[in-house]
Coordinates of C-alpha atoms in Angstrom, one line a residue:
M1 CA 0.0 0.0 0.0
E2 CA 1.3 3.4 -0.9
Q3 CA 2.5 5.7 1.9
Q4 CA 0.6 9.1 1.8
I5 CA 1.6 12.5 3.2
L6 CA -1.0 15.2 3.6
F7 CA 0.0 18.8 2.7
V8 CA -2.3 21.6 3.9
L9 CA -1.6 24.8 1.9
G10 CA -2.9 28.1 3.0
S11 CA -4.4 30.9 1.0
R12 CA -1.0 32.6 0.5
T13 CA 1.4 29.7 0.4
C14 CA 4.4 30.5 -1.8
V15 CA 6.5 27.9 -3.7
P16 CA 4.8 24.8 -2.3
E17 CA 6.3 22.6 -5.0
D18 CA 9.5 22.1 -3.0
P19 CA 8.0 19.8 -0.3
L20 CA 6.0 18.1 -3.1
V21 CA 9.2 17.4 -5.0
A22 CA 10.8 16.0 -1.7
A23 CA 7.8 13.8 -1.2
R24 CA 8.0 12.4 -4.8
A25 CA 11.7 11.7 -4.2
M26 CA 10.8 9.7 -1.1
D27 CA 8.1 7.7 -3.0
L28 CA 5.3 9.3 -1.0
R29 CA 1.9 9.9 -2.4
S30 CA 1.0 13.6 -2.0
V31 CA -2.4 14.5 -0.8
V32 CA -3.1 18.3 -1.0
F33 CA -5.8 20.3 0.8
T34 CA -6.0 23.9 -0.2
P35 CA -8.6 26.7 -0.2
R36 CA -8.1 27.7 -3.9
P37 CA -6.5 26.4 -7.1
P38 CA -2.8 26.3 -6.5
G39 CA -0.6 28.9 -8.0
C40 CA 2.7 30.6 -7.2
G41 CA 4.8 28.1 -9.1
T42 CA 3.0 24.9 -8.1
A43 CA 3.2 22.0 -10.5
V44 CA -0.2 20.3 -10.3
D45 CA 1.2 17.1 -11.6
L46 CA 3.1 16.7 -8.3
M47 CA -0.2 16.4 -6.5
D48 CA -1.6 12.8 -6.5
H49 CA -4.8 14.0 -4.8
L50 CA -6.2 17.5 -4.5
D51 CA -9.2 18.7 -2.5
Y52 CA -10.4 22.3 -1.9
V53 CA -11.1 23.1 1.7
D54 CA -12.1 26.1 3.7
V55 CA -9.4 26.8 6.3
R56 CA -11.9 28.4 8.6
H57 CA -13.9 25.2 8.9
P58 CA -11.3 22.5 10.0
E59 CA -14.0 20.1 11.0
Q60 CA -14.9 19.7 7.3
A61 CA -11.3 19.0 6.4
V62 CA -11.0 16.5 9.2
E63 CA -13.9 14.5 7.8
L64 CA -12.4 14.7 4.3
A65 CA -9.0 13.5 5.7
R66 CA -10.7 10.6 7.4
K67 CA -12.2 9.5 4.1
V68 CA -8.8 9.7 2.4
H69 CA -7.2 7.9 5.3
R70 CA -9.7 5.0 5.2
R71 CA -8.8 4.4 1.5
S72 CA -5.0 4.5 2.2
P73 CA -3.5 5.5 5.5
I74 CA -2.0 9.0 5.8
R75 CA 1.4 8.8 7.5
G76 CA 1.9 12.5 8.3
V77 CA 0.5 16.0 8.0
L78 CA 2.3 19.2 7.2
G79 CA 0.8 22.7 7.2
Y80 CA 2.1 25.9 5.6
E81 CA 1.0 29.3 6.9
E82 CA -0.7 29.9 10.2
D83 CA -4.2 29.0 9.1
A84 CA -3.0 25.9 7.4
T85 CA -1.0 24.8 10.4
L86 CA -4.1 25.0 12.5
M87 CA -6.1 22.8 10.1
A88 CA -3.1 20.4 9.9
A89 CA -3.1 20.2 13.8
H90 CA -6.8 19.3 13.8
I91 CA -6.3 16.6 11.2
A92 CA -3.3 15.2 12.9
A93 CA -5.1 15.0 16.2
A94 CA -8.1 13.3 14.6
L95 CA -5.8 10.7 12.9
G96 CA -3.5 10.2 15.8
L97 CA -0.4 11.6 14.0
P98 CA 2.4 13.5 15.6
A99 CA 2.1 17.3 15.3
H100 CA 1.7 20.5 17.3
P101 CA -1.4 20.4 19.6
V102 CA -4.4 22.2 18.3
A103 CA -4.3 24.7 21.2
A104 CA -0.7 25.6 20.4
A105 CA -1.6 26.0 16.7
E106 CA -4.5 28.3 17.7
A107 CA -2.3 30.3 19.9
A108 CA 0.3 30.8 17.2
M109 CA -2.5 32.1 14.9
D110 CA -3.8 34.6 17.4
K111 CA -1.2 37.3 18.3
P112 CA -2.8 38.6 21.5
T113 CA -3.2 35.0 22.8
M114 CA 0.5 34.3 21.9
K115 CA 1.7 37.4 23.7
R116 CA -0.3 36.6 26.8
L117 CA 1.3 33.1 26.9
F118 CA 4.7 34.7 26.5
Q119 CA 4.0 37.0 29.4
R120 CA 2.7 34.2 31.6
A121 CA 5.9 32.1 30.8
G122 CA 8.3 35.0 31.4
V123 CA 9.3 35.3 27.7
P124 CA 10.3 38.9 27.0
C125 CA 8.1 40.6 24.4
A126 CA 6.6 44.0 23.6
D127 CA 3.9 45.5 25.8
F128 CA 0.6 45.5 24.0
I129 CA -3.1 46.1 24.1
V130 CA -6.0 44.9 22.0
A131 CA -7.6 48.2 21.5
A132 CA -11.4 48.4 21.2
D133 CA -11.1 51.2 18.7
E134 CA -8.8 53.9 17.5
D135 CA -9.6 56.2 20.5
E136 CA -8.5 53.5 23.0
A137 CA -5.4 52.9 20.8
V138 CA -4.5 56.6 21.0
A139 CA -5.1 56.8 24.8
W140 CA -2.9 53.8 25.4
A141 CA -0.1 55.1 23.2
R142 CA -0.2 58.5 24.9
A143 CA 0.1 56.9 28.3
G144 CA 3.1 54.8 27.4
G145 CA 4.7 56.8 24.6
F146 CA 5.3 56.5 20.9
P147 CA 6.3 54.9 18.6
V148 CA 3.8 52.0 18.5
V149 CA 2.9 49.4 15.9
V150 CA -0.6 48.4 14.8
K151 CA -1.2 44.8 13.7
P152 CA -4.2 42.6 12.7
C153 CA -4.9 40.1 15.5
R154 CA -4.4 37.3 13.0
G155 CA -2.4 37.4 9.8
G156 CA 1.0 37.0 8.4
A157 CA 3.7 38.2 6.0
S158 CA 3.7 41.7 7.6
Q159 CA 0.3 42.5 6.1
G160 CA -1.4 45.4 7.9
V161 CA 1.6 45.9 10.2
I162 CA 2.2 49.7 10.4
R163 CA 4.4 51.9 12.7
A164 CA 3.0 55.1 14.1
D165 CA 5.1 57.8 15.6
D166 CA 2.4 60.2 16.8
E167 CA -1.4 60.5 17.3
V168 CA -2.1 61.6 13.7
S169 CA -0.2 58.7 12.1
L170 CA -1.7 56.3 14.6
R171 CA -5.3 57.2 13.6
Q172 CA -4.3 57.0 10.0
A173 CA -2.7 53.6 10.5
Y174 CA -5.6 52.2 12.5
R175 CA -8.1 53.2 9.9
R176 CA -5.9 51.7 7.1
L177 CA -5.6 48.5 9.1
R178 CA -9.3 48.2 9.4
R179 CA -9.8 48.5 5.6
I180 CA -7.0 45.9 5.0
V181 CA -8.8 43.5 7.4
R182 CA -12.1 44.0 5.6
D183 CA -10.8 44.0 2.0
H184 CA -8.8 40.8 2.6
D185 CA -11.4 39.2 4.8
L186 CA -8.8 38.5 7.6
D187 CA -10.0 36.5 10.5
N188 CA -10.1 38.8 13.6
G189 CA -10.6 36.0 16.1
D190 CA -14.3 36.7 16.5
R191 CA -13.5 40.2 17.9
P192 CA -15.4 43.3 16.8
P193 CA -14.1 44.7 13.5
S194 CA -12.8 47.8 15.4
A195 CA -10.6 45.8 17.7
H196 CA -6.9 45.4 16.8
L197 CA -3.5 44.8 18.3
V198 CA -1.3 47.8 19.3
E199 CA 2.1 47.2 20.7
R200 CA 5.3 49.1 21.6
Y201 CA 7.7 49.4 18.8
L202 CA 10.9 47.4 19.5
P203 CA 14.1 49.0 18.1
G204 CA 17.0 46.9 17.0
A205 CA 18.1 44.4 14.5
E206 CA 15.9 41.4 13.8
V207 CA 16.8 37.7 13.6
S208 CA 14.9 34.4 13.4
V209 CA 15.6 31.1 14.9
E210 CA 14.4 28.0 13.1
L211 CA 13.5 25.0 15.3
L212 CA 12.5 21.4 14.8
L213 CA 10.6 19.9 17.8
Q214 CA 10.3 16.2 18.1
Y215 CA 8.0 14.8 20.8
G216 CA 8.6 17.8 23.0
A217 CA 12.4 18.1 22.5
A218 CA 13.6 21.1 20.4
D219 CA 16.6 21.2 18.1
V220 CA 17.9 24.4 16.5
I221 CA 18.2 24.1 12.7
T222 CA 19.8 27.4 12.2
E223 CA 19.5 31.2 12.7
F224 CA 18.8 33.8 10.1
G225 CA 19.9 37.4 10.2
K226 CA 17.9 40.2 8.5
P227 CA 20.6 42.7 7.5
M228 CA 18.2 45.2 5.9
P229 CA 16.7 47.5 8.6
L230 CA 13.1 46.8 9.5
T231 CA 12.2 50.2 11.1
G232 CA 8.8 51.0 9.4
P233 CA 6.5 52.5 8.7
F234 CA 5.9 49.2 6.9
F235 CA 7.8 46.0 7.5
E236 CA 8.5 44.3 4.1
E237 CA 11.1 41.7 4.7
T238 CA 13.7 41.3 2.0
I239 CA 17.0 39.5 2.9
Y240 CA 17.6 36.5 5.1
I241 CA 21.2 35.4 5.8
T242 CA 22.5 32.3 7.5
P243 CA 24.5 32.0 9.6
P244 CA 24.3 35.6 10.8
T245 CA 27.2 37.3 12.5
L246 CA 26.5 36.6 16.2
Q247 CA 28.7 36.3 19.2
G248 CA 28.6 32.8 20.8
A249 CA 26.9 33.9 24.0
L250 CA 24.2 35.8 22.1
R251 CA 23.6 32.9 19.8
K252 CA 23.1 30.6 22.8
E253 CA 20.7 33.2 24.4
L254 CA 18.7 33.4 21.2
H255 CA 18.4 29.6 21.0
E256 CA 17.2 29.4 24.6
L257 CA 14.7 32.2 24.0
A258 CA 13.2 30.6 20.9
I259 CA 12.9 27.3 22.7
A260 CA 11.2 29.0 25.6
A261 CA 8.8 30.7 23.2
A262 CA 7.9 27.4 21.7
A263 CA 7.3 25.9 25.1
A264 CA 5.2 28.8 26.2
L265 CA 2.7 28.0 23.4
G266 CA 2.9 24.3 23.9
F267 CA 4.6 23.3 20.6
H268 CA 5.3 19.6 20.6
H269 CA 6.2 18.1 17.2
G270 CA 7.1 19.9 14.0
P271 CA 8.9 23.0 12.8
A272 CA 8.8 26.5 14.4
H273 CA 9.9 29.9 13.1
C274 CA 10.7 32.4 15.9
E275 CA 11.3 36.1 15.2
I276 CA 13.3 38.1 17.7
R277 CA 14.4 41.7 18.0
L278 CA 17.8 42.6 19.5
T279 CA 16.7 45.6 21.5
P280 CA 19.0 47.8 23.7
D281 CA 17.3 46.0 26.7
G282 CA 18.1 42.6 25.4
P283 CA 16.5 40.1 22.9
K284 CA 12.7 40.1 22.8
V285 CA 10.4 37.8 20.9
L286 CA 8.2 39.3 18.3
E287 CA 6.3 36.1 17.3
I288 CA 6.6 32.4 16.8
A289 CA 4.9 30.3 14.1
G290 CA 4.4 26.5 14.0
R291 CA 5.8 26.2 10.5
L292 CA 9.0 26.4 8.5
L293 CA 10.5 29.6 7.1
G294 CA 8.3 30.2 4.0
G295 CA 8.7 30.2 0.3
A296 CA 11.9 29.7 -1.6
C297 CA 13.7 31.1 1.5
A298 CA 13.6 27.5 2.8
R299 CA 16.1 26.6 0.0
S300 CA 18.7 28.4 2.1
F301 CA 18.7 25.5 4.5
R302 CA 20.4 23.4 1.8
D303 CA 24.0 24.3 2.6
R304 CA 23.4 24.4 6.4
L305 CA 22.0 20.8 6.4
G306 CA 23.7 19.3 3.5
G307 CA 20.4 18.4 1.9
D308 CA 16.8 19.4 1.4
V309 CA 15.1 20.6 4.6
H310 CA 11.7 19.3 3.5
T311 CA 13.1 15.8 3.6
Y312 CA 13.8 16.2 7.3
M313 CA 10.3 17.7 7.9
L314 CA 8.6 14.9 6.1
R315 CA 10.4 12.2 8.0
A316 CA 9.6 14.0 11.3
A317 CA 6.0 14.3 10.3
M318 CA 5.8 10.6 9.7
G319 CA 7.0 10.0 13.3
E320 CA 10.7 9.2 12.6
R321 CA 13.3 10.6 15.0
V322 CA 15.4 12.9 12.9
T323 CA 19.0 13.8 13.7
L324 CA 20.0 17.1 12.2
P325 CA 23.6 17.1 10.9
P326 CA 25.9 19.9 12.2
P327 CA 26.8 22.4 9.5
A328 CA 30.1 21.7 7.7
S329 CA 33.0 23.8 8.9
D330 CA 33.5 25.0 5.3
A331 CA 29.8 25.6 4.6
P332 CA 29.3 29.0 2.9
V333 CA 27.1 31.8 4.1
V334 CA 23.7 31.5 2.4
G335 CA 21.0 34.1 1.8
A336 CA 17.6 34.5 0.3
L337 CA 16.0 37.6 -1.1
M338 CA 12.3 38.2 -1.1
M339 CA 12.2 40.7 -4.0
P340 CA 10.7 44.0 -2.9
V341 CA 7.4 45.1 -4.4
P342 CA 8.7 48.2 -6.3
A343 CA 5.3 49.9 -6.8
E344 CA 1.6 49.2 -7.3
G345 CA 0.5 48.1 -10.7
R346 CA -0.6 45.4 -13.1
V347 CA 2.4 43.5 -14.4
V348 CA 2.8 43.9 -18.2
S349 CA 6.2 42.2 -18.5
V350 CA 9.1 40.9 -16.5
S351 CA 12.7 41.1 -17.7
G352 CA 16.2 40.7 -16.4
V353 CA 15.7 37.2 -14.9
D354 CA 18.6 35.7 -16.9
R355 CA 20.8 38.7 -16.0
A356 CA 20.0 38.1 -12.3
R357 CA 20.9 34.4 -12.6
R358 CA 24.3 35.4 -14.0
V359 CA 25.2 37.5 -10.9
P360 CA 28.2 35.7 -9.1
G361 CA 27.0 33.7 -6.1
V362 CA 23.4 33.5 -7.3
W363 CA 22.2 29.9 -7.7
D364 CA 18.4 30.2 -7.8
V365 CA 15.9 32.8 -9.1
S366 CA 12.1 32.0 -8.8
M367 CA 9.7 34.5 -10.2
M368 CA 6.1 34.7 -8.9
A369 CA 4.9 37.8 -10.6
A370 CA 3.5 37.1 -14.0
P371 CA 1.9 39.4 -16.7
G372 CA -1.7 40.2 -16.0
E373 CA -1.3 40.0 -12.2
T374 CA -1.7 43.0 -9.9
I375 CA 0.9 43.6 -7.3
I376 CA 0.6 46.1 -4.4
P377 CA 3.1 47.3 -1.9
F378 CA 3.0 46.6 1.8
P379 CA 1.2 46.9 4.2
E380 CA -1.7 45.9 1.9
Q381 CA 0.3 43.0 0.3
S382 CA -0.5 39.6 1.7
C383 CA 2.4 37.6 0.4
Y384 CA 5.9 38.0 -1.1
A385 CA 4.5 38.0 -4.6
V386 CA 7.3 39.2 -6.9
G387 CA 9.9 36.4 -6.5
F388 CA 12.8 34.9 -4.7
V389 CA 16.6 34.8 -5.2
S390 CA 19.1 32.5 -3.4
A391 CA 22.8 33.1 -3.2
S392 CA 26.0 31.8 -1.4
G393 CA 29.2 33.6 -0.6
R394 CA 32.2 33.9 1.7
D395 CA 30.6 36.2 4.2
E396 CA 27.5 38.1 4.9
A397 CA 28.6 41.2 2.9
D398 CA 29.4 39.1 -0.1
V399 CA 25.9 37.4 -0.1
V400 CA 24.0 40.7 0.5
D401 CA 25.9 42.2 -2.4
S402 CA 25.0 39.3 -4.7
L403 CA 21.3 39.4 -3.7
S404 CA 21.2 43.2 -4.1
W405 CA 22.6 43.1 -7.6
A406 CA 20.2 40.3 -8.6
G407 CA 17.2 42.2 -7.2
S408 CA 18.3 45.3 -9.1
S409 CA 18.5 43.2 -12.3
I410 CA 14.8 42.2 -12.2
V411 CA 12.7 44.8 -14.0
L412 CA 8.9 45.0 -14.0
E413 CA 6.9 46.9 -16.5
L414 CA 3.8 48.0 -14.7
A415 CA 0.5 49.5 -15.9
P416 CA -1.8 51.5 -13.6
V417 CA -4.2 49.6 -11.5
R418 CA -7.7 49.6 -13.0
A419 CA -10.9 48.2 -11.7
D420 CA -11.7 44.7 -13.0
R421 CA -15.1 44.3 -14.7
W422 CA -16.9 41.2 -13.4
S423 CA -20.2 40.1 -15.0
A424 CA -22.8 37.3 -14.8
P425 CA -26.1 36.6 -16.5
V426 CA -29.2 37.7 -14.5
T427 CA -32.1 35.3 -13.9
A428 CA -35.2 36.0 -11.9
A429 CA -35.1 34.5 -8.4
P430 CA -37.8 34.4 -5.7
G431 CA -37.4 36.7 -2.8
P432 CA -38.9 39.5 -0.8
P433 CA -39.0 43.0 -2.3
P434 CA -36.2 45.3 -1.1
G435 CA -36.5 46.8 2.3
H436 CA -36.5 50.5 3.1
G437 CA -35.2 52.7 5.8
A438 CA -32.1 54.6 6.8
L439 CA -30.1 53.8 3.6
L440 CA -27.5 56.5 4.1
E441 CA -26.7 55.4 7.7
E442 CA -26.4 51.8 6.7
L443 CA -24.2 52.5 3.7
A444 CA -21.9 54.5 6.0
E445 CA -21.7 51.5 8.3
V446 CA -20.9 48.9 5.7
A447 CA -18.7 50.9 3.3
F448 CA -16.8 53.2 5.7
E449 CA -16.9 51.4 9.0
E450 CA -13.3 52.5 10.0
L451 CA -14.2 56.2 9.9
P452 CA -15.8 58.4 12.6
A453 CA -19.5 58.6 12.2
A454 CA -19.6 62.1 10.7
E455 CA -16.9 61.3 8.1
A456 CA -18.5 58.0 7.2
L457 CA -21.8 59.7 6.6
S458 CA -20.2 62.4 4.4
H459 CA -18.5 59.7 2.3
A460 CA -21.7 57.7 2.0
R461 CA -23.6 60.8 0.9
E462 CA -21.0 61.5 -1.8
L463 CA -21.2 57.8 -3.0
L464 CA -25.0 57.9 -3.3
A465 CA -24.8 61.3 -5.1
V466 CA -22.5 59.8 -7.7
Q467 CA -24.8 56.8 -8.1
D468 CA -27.9 59.1 -8.4
R469 CA -26.3 60.7 -11.5
Q470 CA -26.4 57.4 -13.3
A471 CA -29.3 57.0 -15.7
G472 CA -31.8 54.2 -15.1
V473 CA -33.8 52.6 -12.4
H474 CA -32.2 52.7 -9.0
C475 CA -32.3 49.6 -6.7
H476 CA -31.1 48.6 -3.3
V477 CA -31.5 45.5 -1.2
R478 CA -30.8 44.8 2.4
A479 CA -30.8 41.6 4.4
D480 CA -31.3 41.6 8.2
G481 CA -28.0 41.0 9.9
V482 CA -26.2 40.5 6.5
G483 CA -25.7 43.8 4.7
L484 CA -26.7 46.3 2.1
L485 CA -26.1 46.6 -1.7
T486 CA -27.2 49.4 -4.1
G487 CA -27.3 49.5 -7.8
W488 CA -29.1 50.6 -10.9
V489 CA -30.5 49.2 -14.2
H490 CA -29.7 50.8 -17.5
D491 CA -30.3 49.4 -21.1
G492 CA -30.8 45.9 -19.8
T493 CA -27.7 45.8 -17.6
G494 CA -27.8 45.8 -13.8
H495 CA -24.9 47.7 -12.3
I496 CA -23.9 46.8 -8.7
G497 CA -22.8 50.0 -7.1
A498 CA -22.1 50.5 -3.4
G499 CA -22.5 48.5 -0.2
D500 CA -21.1 45.5 1.6
A501 CA -21.7 43.0 4.3
Y502 CA -22.2 44.4 7.8
P503 CA -19.1 44.2 10.0
R504 CA -20.9 41.9 12.4
A505 CA -21.7 39.5 9.5
R506 CA -18.0 39.1 8.8
R507 CA -16.9 38.4 12.3
A508 CA -17.5 34.7 12.0
G509 CA -15.8 34.4 8.6
G510 CA -19.1 34.6 6.8
Y511 CA -18.1 37.2 4.2
R512 CA -18.5 35.1 1.1
H513 CA -21.9 33.8 2.3
A514 CA -23.1 37.3 3.1
I515 CA -22.0 38.7 -0.2
S516 CA -23.6 35.8 -2.1
E517 CA -26.9 36.4 -0.3
L518 CA -26.8 40.1 -1.1
I519 CA -25.8 39.6 -4.8
T520 CA -28.6 37.0 -5.3
A521 CA -31.1 39.4 -3.9
L522 CA -29.9 42.4 -6.0
T523 CA -29.7 40.5 -9.2
A524 CA -33.3 39.3 -8.6
E525 CA -34.3 42.9 -8.3
F526 CA -32.4 43.7 -11.5
A527 CA -34.4 40.9 -13.3
R528 CA -37.7 42.6 -12.1
H529 CA -36.6 45.7 -14.0
G530 CA -35.7 43.8 -17.2
A531 CA -31.9 43.3 -16.8
T532 CA -30.3 40.3 -18.5
E533 CA -26.8 40.9 -17.2
A534 CA -25.2 42.1 -14.0
V535 CA -21.8 43.8 -13.8
I536 CA -19.6 45.3 -11.1
D537 CA -16.3 47.0 -11.2
V538 CA -14.0 45.8 -8.5
D539 CA -10.7 47.2 -7.3
P540 CA -8.2 44.3 -7.6
R541 CA -6.8 45.3 -4.3
R542 CA -10.0 43.8 -2.8
P543 CA -9.4 40.1 -3.2
A544 CA -12.0 38.9 -0.8
L545 CA -14.8 40.6 -2.8
A546 CA -13.3 39.1 -6.0
E547 CA -13.4 35.6 -4.5
A548 CA -17.0 36.1 -3.4
L549 CA -18.0 37.2 -6.9
A550 CA -16.3 34.2 -8.5
A551 CA -18.2 31.9 -6.1
C552 CA -21.5 33.6 -7.2
G553 CA -20.8 32.8 -10.9
F554 CA -19.3 36.1 -11.9
V555 CA -16.5 36.0 -14.5
R556 CA -13.7 38.6 -14.6
Q557 CA -13.5 40.2 -18.1
P558 CA -10.2 40.7 -19.8
Q559 CA -8.7 44.1 -19.4
P560 CA -7.7 46.1 -22.4
P561 CA -3.9 46.5 -23.1
P562 CA -2.4 49.6 -21.5
E563 CA -2.2 52.7 -23.6
P564 CA 1.1 53.5 -25.3
G565 CA 3.3 55.3 -22.8
G566 CA 1.0 54.4 -20.0
T567 CA 3.3 52.0 -18.2
R568 CA 6.4 52.5 -16.1
T569 CA 9.5 50.3 -15.8
L570 CA 10.8 49.7 -12.3
S571 CA 13.6 47.6 -10.9
C572 CA 13.2 45.4 -7.8
A573 CA 16.1 47.2 -6.1
L574 CA 16.5 47.2 -2.3
T575 CA 17.6 50.8 -1.5
P576 CA 16.8 54.3 -2.9
A577 CA 20.4 54.7 -4.0
S578 CA 20.0 51.8 -6.5
C579 CA 16.4 52.4 -7.5
T580 CA 15.8 53.7 -11.0
D581 CA 12.5 54.7 -12.5
Q582 CA 13.3 54.3 -16.2
G583 CA 10.4 56.4 -17.5
G584 CA 6.8 56.3 -18.1
S585 CA 5.6 57.3 -14.6
G586 CA 5.3 61.0 -15.4
D587 CA 5.6 61.9 -11.7
G588 CA 9.3 62.3 -11.5
G589 CA 9.5 59.8 -8.6
S590 CA 11.6 56.7 -8.2
C591 CA 10.4 53.2 -7.5
C592 CA 11.3 53.5 -3.9
D593 CA 9.0 56.4 -3.3
C594 CA 6.3 53.9 -2.2

């Protein structure tokens, strides 16, 4: 009987083909659970079994895993990203397989819970508060002093993480974070949509410690240094280097701190990725995750371990006791670059990849960005979507130089971001006639929830005024406890205008269901007024809405090619000194202005 390994991929998993290749080399059958069709360089032919799952409903994935397991036993489970590691923990517990406990995986997903466990165990970390709203965030920051950092309570890849140095920037950051959480449908841990994490900014260099826990015992795989300063206002990570330049006593202290952080959460069996700040008051833990260092950065383990790290992870997941080899005395310094997002735009072309591969010391370049895709800078960005570079050298400076030159060699031609037109046929559906009432107030709540009431009403009033200027029959629908949508019918086409799900409808992860209910009701209203097609223009920076539309049967229409001279060409350079805007932007700025 074939041996099976189950991979649980998250919604933003980058370069998942590496563990699949390792499984194929070990003659393991790969079963993959993922929330959406795999992308980001994944070869589907490496997947022997593929099922789509909702990471917010692990009980459904557990039942699916039981069915697969009954046909042919699953030997181990591995998760990638925090939400995927939680689902993997649930499945492993149900099947009796070694993994981190469910409670530990849940704590690693939820930053406030994680930090409370750190404090209880005496693990040094930043002071924090889960603010009820921006006023409480400001009051807390005033009392303890700036700068502070706002974060989503759950999330990863530095999405929504913003530094604020004063009250004005804190209010701006808090409102921006609320929109990011809404637009990306981030899980807020069933907290009110106005509640988010605020913590003291920790100065100092940043390092990570990578662990492998086996039945409660922790081994250090390696440490990574982050030589590019991460000082804000946004925290886009770029270069990882191993081994970093650390004194022996400090290295030992970091190891002990990472192991203590893992123990505080209750990690038991599997990888762990611990991020630490070297502050003037000593090392302090930022966060720890129950997963391996992500994306193609994991390829940097190769020279430290003398082999593919995923092979060790697979063997451990199947219950084998793995002995990690010590690094060879002549092992080179190894680094990985997560290419910076140079600017917002729709990718027209990518060039310079061969030039980057020819940079001395570079041994791998993996591009994720592809023509037609929209990329946006941090803090809105949800993954490292441009690409990865790996390099080796004699010392840290040598590797940083190679990675910097390679990044500068990659050039993206970007067109301005335009709204995507989505459309679907309209068919009459039974349902109650639209409700009536305080339309303006409800629109303010659903569309501008992060703003103070007066500002939200002003914006909602402007939005309705724009819609009122559209010719045709105006429509709106509301569903109790769900949300509100407005639109109009003109020449047989129903146009979906403004509105959204209520904040309370999104708290339990029901965004897609709420939007589906509203769209069904509005398109039925369109049909009553003779429409045969429904359309909506969607900002591509709102992926959660796009996913909900696709689930409702809407199809994204092809965008027209950019107008001549309407694009700009930007390099993926690391620093303003090496950034070059090669024309087309028309604003005189460089690609690092973002």
